[in-house]
Coordinates of C-alpha atoms and ligand atoms in Angstrom, one line a residue:
X155 CA -50.5 -134.7 -25.7
X156 CA -50.7 -134.8 -21.7
X157 CA -51.9 -137.5 -20.0
X158 CA -53.9 -136.8 -16.9
X159 CA -53.1 -139.4 -14.2
X160 CA -54.8 -137.4 -11.2
X161 CA -57.4 -135.0 -11.8
X162 CA -56.7 -131.7 -9.7
X163 CA -59.2 -132.4 -7.1
X164 CA -58.4 -136.2 -6.9
X165 CA -54.3 -135.1 -6.3
X166 CA -55.4 -132.6 -3.5
X167 CA -57.6 -135.1 -1.8
X168 CA -54.8 -138.1 -2.5
X169 CA -52.0 -135.5 -0.7
X170 CA -54.0 -135.1 2.4
X171 CA -53.2 -138.5 3.3
X172 CA -49.9 -138.7 1.8
X173 CA -47.8 -135.6 3.0
X174 CA -48.2 -136.9 6.3
X175 CA -46.3 -140.1 5.4
X176 CA -43.8 -138.3 3.7
X177 CA -43.1 -135.7 6.5
X178 CA -42.6 -138.6 8.7
X179 CA -40.4 -140.4 6.2
X180 CA -38.5 -136.9 5.9
X181 CA -37.9 -136.6 9.6
X182 CA -36.5 -140.0 10.1
X183 CA -34.1 -139.3 6.9
X184 CA -33.3 -136.0 8.8
X185 CA -32.6 -137.6 12.2
X186 CA -30.3 -140.3 10.5
X187 CA -27.9 -138.0 8.2
X188 CA -25.2 -139.7 5.8
X189 CA -22.4 -138.3 3.7
X190 CA -22.0 -138.7 -0.1
X191 CA -21.4 -142.5 -1.0
X192 CA -22.3 -143.6 2.8
X193 CA -26.0 -143.5 2.3
X194 CA -26.5 -147.0 3.4
X195 CA -29.7 -146.4 5.8
X196 CA -31.1 -143.8 3.7
X197 CA -30.8 -146.3 0.6
X198 CA -32.1 -149.2 2.6
X199 CA -35.2 -146.9 3.6
X200 CA -36.0 -145.7 0.2
X201 CA -35.3 -149.6 -1.3
X202 CA -37.9 -150.9 1.3
X203 CA -40.7 -148.2 0.5
X204 CA -40.1 -148.9 -3.5
X205 CA -40.2 -152.5 -3.1
X206 CA -43.3 -152.2 -1.0
X207 CA -45.0 -150.6 -3.8
X208 CA -44.2 -152.9 -6.7
X209 CA -40.6 -151.5 -7.8
X210 CA -37.4 -153.5 -8.4
X211 CA -35.1 -151.0 -7.8
X212 CA -31.3 -151.3 -9.1
X213 CA -28.2 -150.1 -7.0
X214 CA -26.4 -147.3 -8.9
X215 CA -23.4 -145.4 -7.8
X216 CA -22.9 -147.6 -4.7
X217 CA -25.6 -146.0 -2.6
X218 CA -27.9 -144.6 -5.0
X219 CA -31.1 -146.5 -6.5
X220 CA -32.6 -146.5 -9.7
X221 CA -36.4 -147.6 -10.3
X222 CA -38.7 -147.6 -13.4
X223 CA -42.3 -147.3 -12.9
X224 CA -42.9 -149.7 -16.2
X225 CA -39.7 -151.2 -17.2
X226 CA -42.0 -153.3 -19.3
X227 CA -42.6 -150.6 -21.6
X228 CA -39.1 -150.0 -22.5
X229 CA -36.7 -147.1 -22.1
X230 CA -38.1 -144.6 -19.9
X231 CA -39.2 -141.3 -21.5
X232 CA -38.3 -139.2 -18.5
X233 CA -36.4 -139.5 -15.4
X234 CA -36.8 -137.7 -12.0
X235 CA -33.9 -137.1 -9.6
X236 CA -33.6 -136.4 -5.9
X237 CA -30.1 -136.5 -4.1
X238 CA -30.1 -138.0 -0.8
X239 CA -26.7 -137.0 0.7
X240 CA -26.1 -135.0 3.8
X241 CA -23.4 -132.2 4.6
X242 CA -20.6 -132.6 7.1
X243 CA -21.7 -130.1 9.4
X244 CA -23.5 -129.7 13.0
X245 CA -26.9 -129.4 13.6
X246 CA -27.9 -126.5 16.1
X247 CA -31.4 -126.6 16.3
X248 CA -33.4 -128.6 18.6
X249 CA -35.8 -130.2 16.3
X250 CA -37.4 -133.4 17.7
X251 CA -36.0 -135.2 14.8
X252 CA -32.3 -133.5 15.0
X253 CA -29.4 -135.3 13.8
X254 CA -28.2 -138.1 15.7
X255 CA -24.9 -138.0 14.4
X256 CA -22.5 -135.3 15.0
X257 CA -20.9 -133.5 12.4
X258 CA -23.6 -134.8 10.1
X259 CA -26.7 -132.9 9.1
X260 CA -29.1 -132.6 6.4
X261 CA -28.8 -128.8 6.1
X262 CA -29.4 -128.5 2.4
X263 CA -32.7 -129.9 2.4
X264 CA -31.8 -133.4 0.4
X265 CA -33.7 -135.2 3.0
X266 CA -37.0 -133.2 1.7
X267 CA -36.1 -133.8 -2.0
X268 CA -35.8 -137.7 -1.2
X269 CA -39.3 -137.6 0.7
X270 CA -40.9 -135.7 -2.2
X271 CA -39.3 -138.5 -4.8
X272 CA -40.7 -141.1 -2.6
X273 CA -44.2 -139.6 -2.6
X274 CA -43.9 -139.3 -6.4
X275 CA -43.0 -143.0 -6.4
X276 CA -46.3 -144.0 -4.6
X277 CA -48.6 -141.9 -6.7
X278 CA -46.9 -143.4 -10.0
X279 CA -47.1 -146.9 -8.5
X280 CA -51.0 -146.4 -7.9
X281 CA -51.6 -145.1 -11.4
X282 CA -49.0 -147.8 -13.0
X283 CA -51.5 -149.4 -15.3
X284 CA -52.5 -145.6 -16.6
X285 CA -48.7 -145.1 -17.6
X286 CA -48.5 -145.1 -21.5
X287 CA -44.7 -145.1 -21.0
X288 CA -41.9 -145.8 -18.6
X289 CA -40.8 -143.2 -16.1
X290 CA -37.6 -143.7 -14.2
X291 CA -36.7 -142.6 -10.4
X292 CA -33.1 -141.9 -9.7
X293 CA -32.2 -141.6 -6.0
X294 CA -28.6 -140.0 -6.3
X295 CA -26.0 -140.1 -3.7
X296 CA -23.2 -137.6 -3.1
X297 CA -24.4 -134.2 -4.6
X298 CA -22.5 -132.1 -1.9
X299 CA -18.8 -131.3 -2.8
X300 CA -17.4 -134.6 -3.4
X301 CA -15.2 -134.4 -6.5
X302 CA -16.8 -136.2 -9.4
X303 CA -20.3 -136.2 -7.6
X304 CA -22.7 -139.2 -7.2
X305 CA -24.5 -138.0 -10.6
X306 CA -21.2 -138.3 -12.7
X307 CA -20.9 -141.7 -11.2
X308 CA -24.8 -142.7 -12.0
X309 CA -24.4 -141.2 -15.9
X310 CA -21.1 -143.3 -16.3
X311 CA -23.2 -146.4 -14.9
X312 CA -25.7 -145.9 -17.6
X313 CA -28.4 -144.7 -15.6
X314 CA -29.7 -142.1 -18.4
X315 CA -28.9 -144.3 -21.2
X316 CA -31.8 -143.9 -23.7
X317 CA -33.8 -141.6 -21.6
X318 CA -35.2 -138.7 -23.3
X319 CA -35.0 -136.2 -20.3
X320 CA -34.3 -135.5 -16.9
X321 CA -35.7 -133.2 -14.2
X322 CA -34.3 -132.1 -10.8
X323 CA -35.7 -129.6 -8.3
X324 CA -34.1 -127.9 -5.1
X325 CA -35.6 -126.1 -2.3
X326 CA -34.5 -122.6 -1.8
X327 CA -35.5 -120.4 1.1
X328 CA -34.1 -117.3 -0.4
X329 CA -36.9 -117.1 -2.8
X330 CA -40.7 -116.5 -1.6
X331 CA -42.5 -119.5 -0.7
X332 CA -44.1 -121.3 -3.3
X333 CA -42.5 -119.5 -6.2
X334 CA -40.8 -121.5 -8.9
X335 CA -37.5 -120.3 -10.6
X336 CA -36.0 -121.6 -13.6
X337 CA -34.2 -120.2 -16.6
X338 CA -33.2 -121.9 -19.9
X339 CA -29.4 -122.1 -20.7
X340 CA -27.2 -121.6 -18.0
X341 CA -28.7 -122.0 -14.7
X342 CA -26.0 -123.0 -12.0
X343 CA -22.1 -122.1 -12.1
X344 CA -19.1 -124.4 -12.7
X345 CA -17.4 -124.7 -9.9
X346 CA -13.6 -125.3 -9.1
X347 CA -11.3 -125.1 -6.0
X348 CA -8.0 -123.8 -5.9
X349 CA -5.0 -124.2 -3.3
X350 CA -1.9 -121.6 -3.2
X351 CA 1.3 -122.8 -1.2
X352 CA 3.4 -119.7 -0.5
X353 CA 6.9 -120.9 0.8
X354 CA 9.3 -118.2 2.1
X355 CA 12.2 -118.2 4.8
X356 CA 11.0 -118.1 8.2
X357 CA 13.1 -116.5 11.2
X358 CA 12.6 -114.6 14.1
X359 CA 9.8 -112.1 14.1
X360 CA 12.0 -109.3 15.1
X361 CA 14.4 -109.7 12.3
X362 CA 12.2 -109.8 9.3
X363 CA 15.4 -108.4 7.2
X364 CA 16.4 -112.0 7.3
X365 CA 13.4 -113.4 6.0
X366 CA 11.2 -113.8 3.2
X367 CA 8.2 -113.4 5.0
X368 CA 5.2 -115.7 3.3
X369 CA 2.6 -113.9 5.2
X370 CA 3.0 -110.5 3.6
X371 CA 3.5 -112.1 0.3
X372 CA 0.2 -114.3 0.7
X373 CA -1.7 -111.4 1.8
X374 CA -0.4 -109.6 -1.4
X375 CA -1.6 -112.5 -3.2
X376 CA -4.8 -112.4 -1.7
X377 CA -5.3 -108.7 -3.0
X378 CA -3.9 -109.5 -6.5
X379 CA -6.5 -112.1 -6.9
X380 CA -9.5 -109.8 -6.3
X381 CA -8.2 -108.2 -9.7
X382 CA -8.9 -111.7 -11.7
X383 CA -12.6 -110.8 -12.0
X384 CA -12.6 -107.0 -11.8
X385 CA -9.7 -106.4 -14.3
X386 CA -9.6 -109.8 -16.0
X387 CA -13.0 -110.3 -17.7
X388 CA -15.6 -108.2 -19.3
X389 CA -18.9 -107.4 -17.6
X390 CA -20.9 -110.0 -19.2
X391 CA -18.4 -112.8 -18.0
X392 CA -19.4 -113.2 -14.7
X393 CA -17.1 -114.9 -12.0
X394 CA -16.6 -115.4 -8.6
X395 CA -13.0 -116.0 -6.8
X396 CA -13.2 -116.3 -3.1
X397 CA -10.1 -116.6 -1.0
X398 CA -11.8 -118.9 2.0
X399 CA -8.9 -120.3 3.9
X400 CA -5.4 -118.7 4.9
X401 CA -3.6 -120.7 7.2
X402 CA 0.0 -120.0 8.3
X403 CA 2.3 -119.3 11.4
X404 CA 2.4 -120.8 15.1
X405 CA 3.6 -118.0 17.3
X406 CA 3.6 -114.5 17.7
X407 CA 7.3 -114.1 17.5
X408 CA 8.2 -116.7 14.6
X409 CA 8.0 -115.7 11.0
X410 CA 6.8 -118.7 9.4
X411 CA 8.1 -120.7 6.2
X412 CA 4.7 -121.3 4.7
X413 CA 1.3 -120.0 4.3
X414 CA -1.6 -122.0 2.7
X415 CA -4.5 -120.2 0.6
X416 CA -7.4 -121.7 -0.7
X417 CA -10.8 -120.9 -2.1
X418 CA -13.3 -121.3 -4.6
X419 CA -14.1 -120.5 -8.3
X420 CA -17.4 -120.1 -9.9
X421 CA -18.1 -118.9 -13.7
X422 CA -20.7 -119.3 -16.2
X423 CA -18.8 -120.2 -19.6
X424 CA -16.2 -122.1 -20.4
X425 CA -14.0 -119.7 -22.3
X426 CA -14.3 -117.6 -19.2
X427 CA -13.5 -120.4 -16.7
X428 CA -10.0 -120.8 -18.7
X429 CA -9.3 -117.1 -18.7
X430 CA -10.1 -117.2 -14.7
X431 CA -7.7 -120.0 -14.3
X432 CA -4.9 -118.5 -16.4
X433 CA -5.0 -115.3 -14.8
X434 CA -4.9 -116.9 -11.1
X435 CA -1.9 -118.5 -12.2
X436 CA -0.3 -115.4 -13.6
X437 CA -1.5 -113.3 -10.5
X438 CA 0.2 -116.0 -8.0
X439 CA 3.3 -116.2 -9.9
X440 CA 3.7 -112.5 -10.6
X441 CA 3.3 -111.6 -6.8
X442 CA 5.4 -114.3 -5.4
X443 CA 8.2 -113.0 -7.6
X444 CA 7.7 -109.4 -6.1
X445 CA 7.8 -110.5 -2.7
X446 CA 10.9 -113.0 -3.5
X447 CA 8.8 -116.2 -2.4
X448 CA 7.8 -119.0 -4.0
X449 CA 4.3 -120.1 -4.7
X450 CA 2.5 -122.9 -6.1
X451 CA -0.7 -122.9 -7.2
X452 CA -3.2 -126.0 -7.8
X453 CA -6.5 -125.6 -9.4
X454 CA -9.3 -128.6 -9.2
X455 CA -12.1 -128.3 -11.7
X456 CA -15.2 -129.5 -10.0
X457 CA -18.8 -129.8 -11.2
X458 CA -19.5 -128.1 -14.7
X459 CA -21.9 -125.5 -15.4
X460 CA -25.4 -126.6 -15.3
X461 CA -27.1 -125.6 -18.7
X462 CA -31.0 -126.1 -18.6
X463 CA -32.4 -127.5 -22.0
X464 CA -34.9 -124.9 -23.8
X465 CA -37.8 -127.1 -24.3
X466 CA -37.5 -128.9 -21.1
X467 CA -37.5 -125.6 -19.1
X468 CA -40.8 -124.5 -21.1
X469 CA -42.1 -127.8 -19.8
X470 CA -41.2 -126.8 -16.4
X471 CA -42.4 -123.2 -16.9
X472 CA -45.7 -124.4 -18.2
X473 CA -46.6 -127.1 -15.3
X474 CA -45.6 -124.4 -12.7
X475 CA -47.9 -121.7 -14.2
X476 CA -50.7 -124.1 -14.0
X477 CA -50.0 -124.9 -10.4
X478 CA -48.9 -121.5 -9.0
X479 CA -50.0 -118.9 -11.4
X480 CA -48.0 -116.8 -13.9
X481 CA -46.8 -114.4 -11.2
X482 CA -44.8 -117.0 -9.2
X483 CA -43.1 -118.5 -12.1
X484 CA -39.8 -116.4 -12.8
X485 CA -36.2 -116.5 -13.5
X486 CA -35.3 -113.9 -11.2
X487 CA -31.4 -113.8 -9.7
X488 CA -30.7 -116.8 -12.1
X489 CA -28.2 -118.2 -12.9
X490 CA -27.1 -118.8 -9.6
X491 CA -23.4 -119.3 -8.5
X492 CA -23.9 -122.4 -6.8
X493 CA -22.7 -125.5 -8.1
X494 CA -24.8 -128.6 -8.8
X495 CA -23.7 -132.2 -9.9
X496 CA -26.8 -132.4 -11.9
X497 CA -24.9 -130.8 -14.4
X498 CA -23.4 -134.0 -15.5
X499 CA -27.1 -135.4 -16.0
X500 CA -28.0 -132.1 -18.1
X501 CA -24.7 -132.9 -20.0
X502 CA -25.5 -136.3 -20.9
X503 CA -29.1 -135.6 -22.0
X504 CA -31.7 -132.7 -22.4
X505 CA -32.6 -131.6 -18.8
X506 CA -34.1 -128.7 -16.7
X507 CA -33.2 -128.0 -13.0
X508 CA -35.7 -126.0 -11.0
X509 CA -35.8 -124.1 -7.4
X510 CA -39.1 -124.2 -5.4
X511 CA -39.1 -121.0 -3.0
X512 CA -39.5 -122.1 0.5
X513 CA -38.6 -118.6 2.2
X514 CA -40.9 -116.9 4.9
X515 CA -42.4 -113.6 4.1
X516 CA -39.5 -111.5 5.3
X517 CA -37.2 -113.9 3.3
X518 CA -35.1 -114.1 6.6
X519 CA -35.3 -118.0 6.9
X520 CA -31.9 -119.6 7.3
X521 CA -30.6 -120.7 3.8
X522 CA -29.2 -123.8 2.8
X523 CA -26.1 -125.0 4.3
X524 CA -26.8 -122.5 7.4
X525 CA -26.7 -124.6 10.9
X526 CA -30.4 -123.5 11.6
X527 CA -31.7 -124.8 8.2
X528 CA -34.4 -127.1 8.0
X529 CA -36.3 -128.0 5.0
X530 CA -39.9 -126.7 4.8
X531 CA -42.0 -129.3 5.0
X532 CA -44.9 -126.9 3.7
X533 CA -43.6 -127.3 0.3
X534 CA -43.9 -131.0 -0.2
X535 CA -47.2 -130.7 -1.8
X536 CA -46.0 -128.4 -4.3
X537 CA -43.0 -130.4 -5.0
X538 CA -44.9 -133.5 -5.7
X539 CA -47.4 -131.7 -7.9
X540 CA -44.7 -130.2 -9.8
X541 CA -42.9 -133.8 -10.6
X542 CA -46.2 -135.4 -11.1
X543 CA -47.0 -132.3 -13.5
X544 CA -44.0 -133.2 -15.3
X545 CA -44.7 -136.7 -15.9
X546 CA -48.1 -135.8 -17.2
X547 CA -46.9 -133.0 -19.3
X548 CA -44.1 -135.2 -21.0
X549 CA -45.8 -138.5 -21.4
Ligands
ZN800 ZN1 -26.1 -128.2 -0.7
ZN801 ZN1 -28.6 -129.2 -2.2

């Protein structure tokens, strides 16, 4: 049985005054971006907002916050999560609220996710007495590329203990504006990084016969790595192995001693992950011996596969269908090869993660992690509605 906290009309009216407030908060967070586990200003801002609404937030994962709407009603029925960290990159926009910290920018829209959950916090606080059960709000630090992300720390610190379900959303400019995309089962990839150090024998560029050229060997390794996926796993497997860095050499007439390669691995199934890891090690070892050089491989598993629970996914689909209509709720292009540390939360308890499309008509909006990206404020009302709808559906 669902509990209606706001009638659709009442929520529309309430959002008229709330959305400008959230947009202002979003711009302020955007202007002062903070990297994972350094989000002290962001944390203080959220804390002040929550305390002004009668919450008693607790610190979690150093720079994160956990806040219960009705702690007097015991363990929460559901939790909602927003990530709050920025990326280590430059902002190229001339927005009035552009980043004031060189080399740090909100280029994944976590500023928007934070503002949306702040909005939900406000709406829930206004209906506190009407809530039949507790709801937990998770403001999570360090989603971006920090090994063992903030979600893992929050889970380890017990932020989900006793909680029945957890939900999270992500804006996505590659999907049409106002579309909700979700699927049960595998939703996002497992991620891992690999590093290969190729050690040969350097020397004069004119005397290759006296060298063991690590550049040629490394080039051979890059080519051979292309077969890990294409020849190593079945058509259903699905995996990505990308060499993204290739470093070696200091001068045009010197064959170097060493070349370093590194890149990323994305998989959707633990069995496939093992095969991919094994094949990378074999291919590097074999290629190195062909070229008469030494090669060392290090593979660092990062986030696990994000698996959406069937019942939680059905709830997201139900809520989204009521808001945006059945034509705008799809599982197209999913699972996605991106990684998400929300996967740790989904390992701990039933969970669903969904995308809210923010793309323009031509779908040419800069994607997340692009220097020109900016969170689409126009999606704030839908994102708030989705979380409020889930609260109403699940209580
Ligand atoms: Zn990101
Ligand atoms: Zn993100």
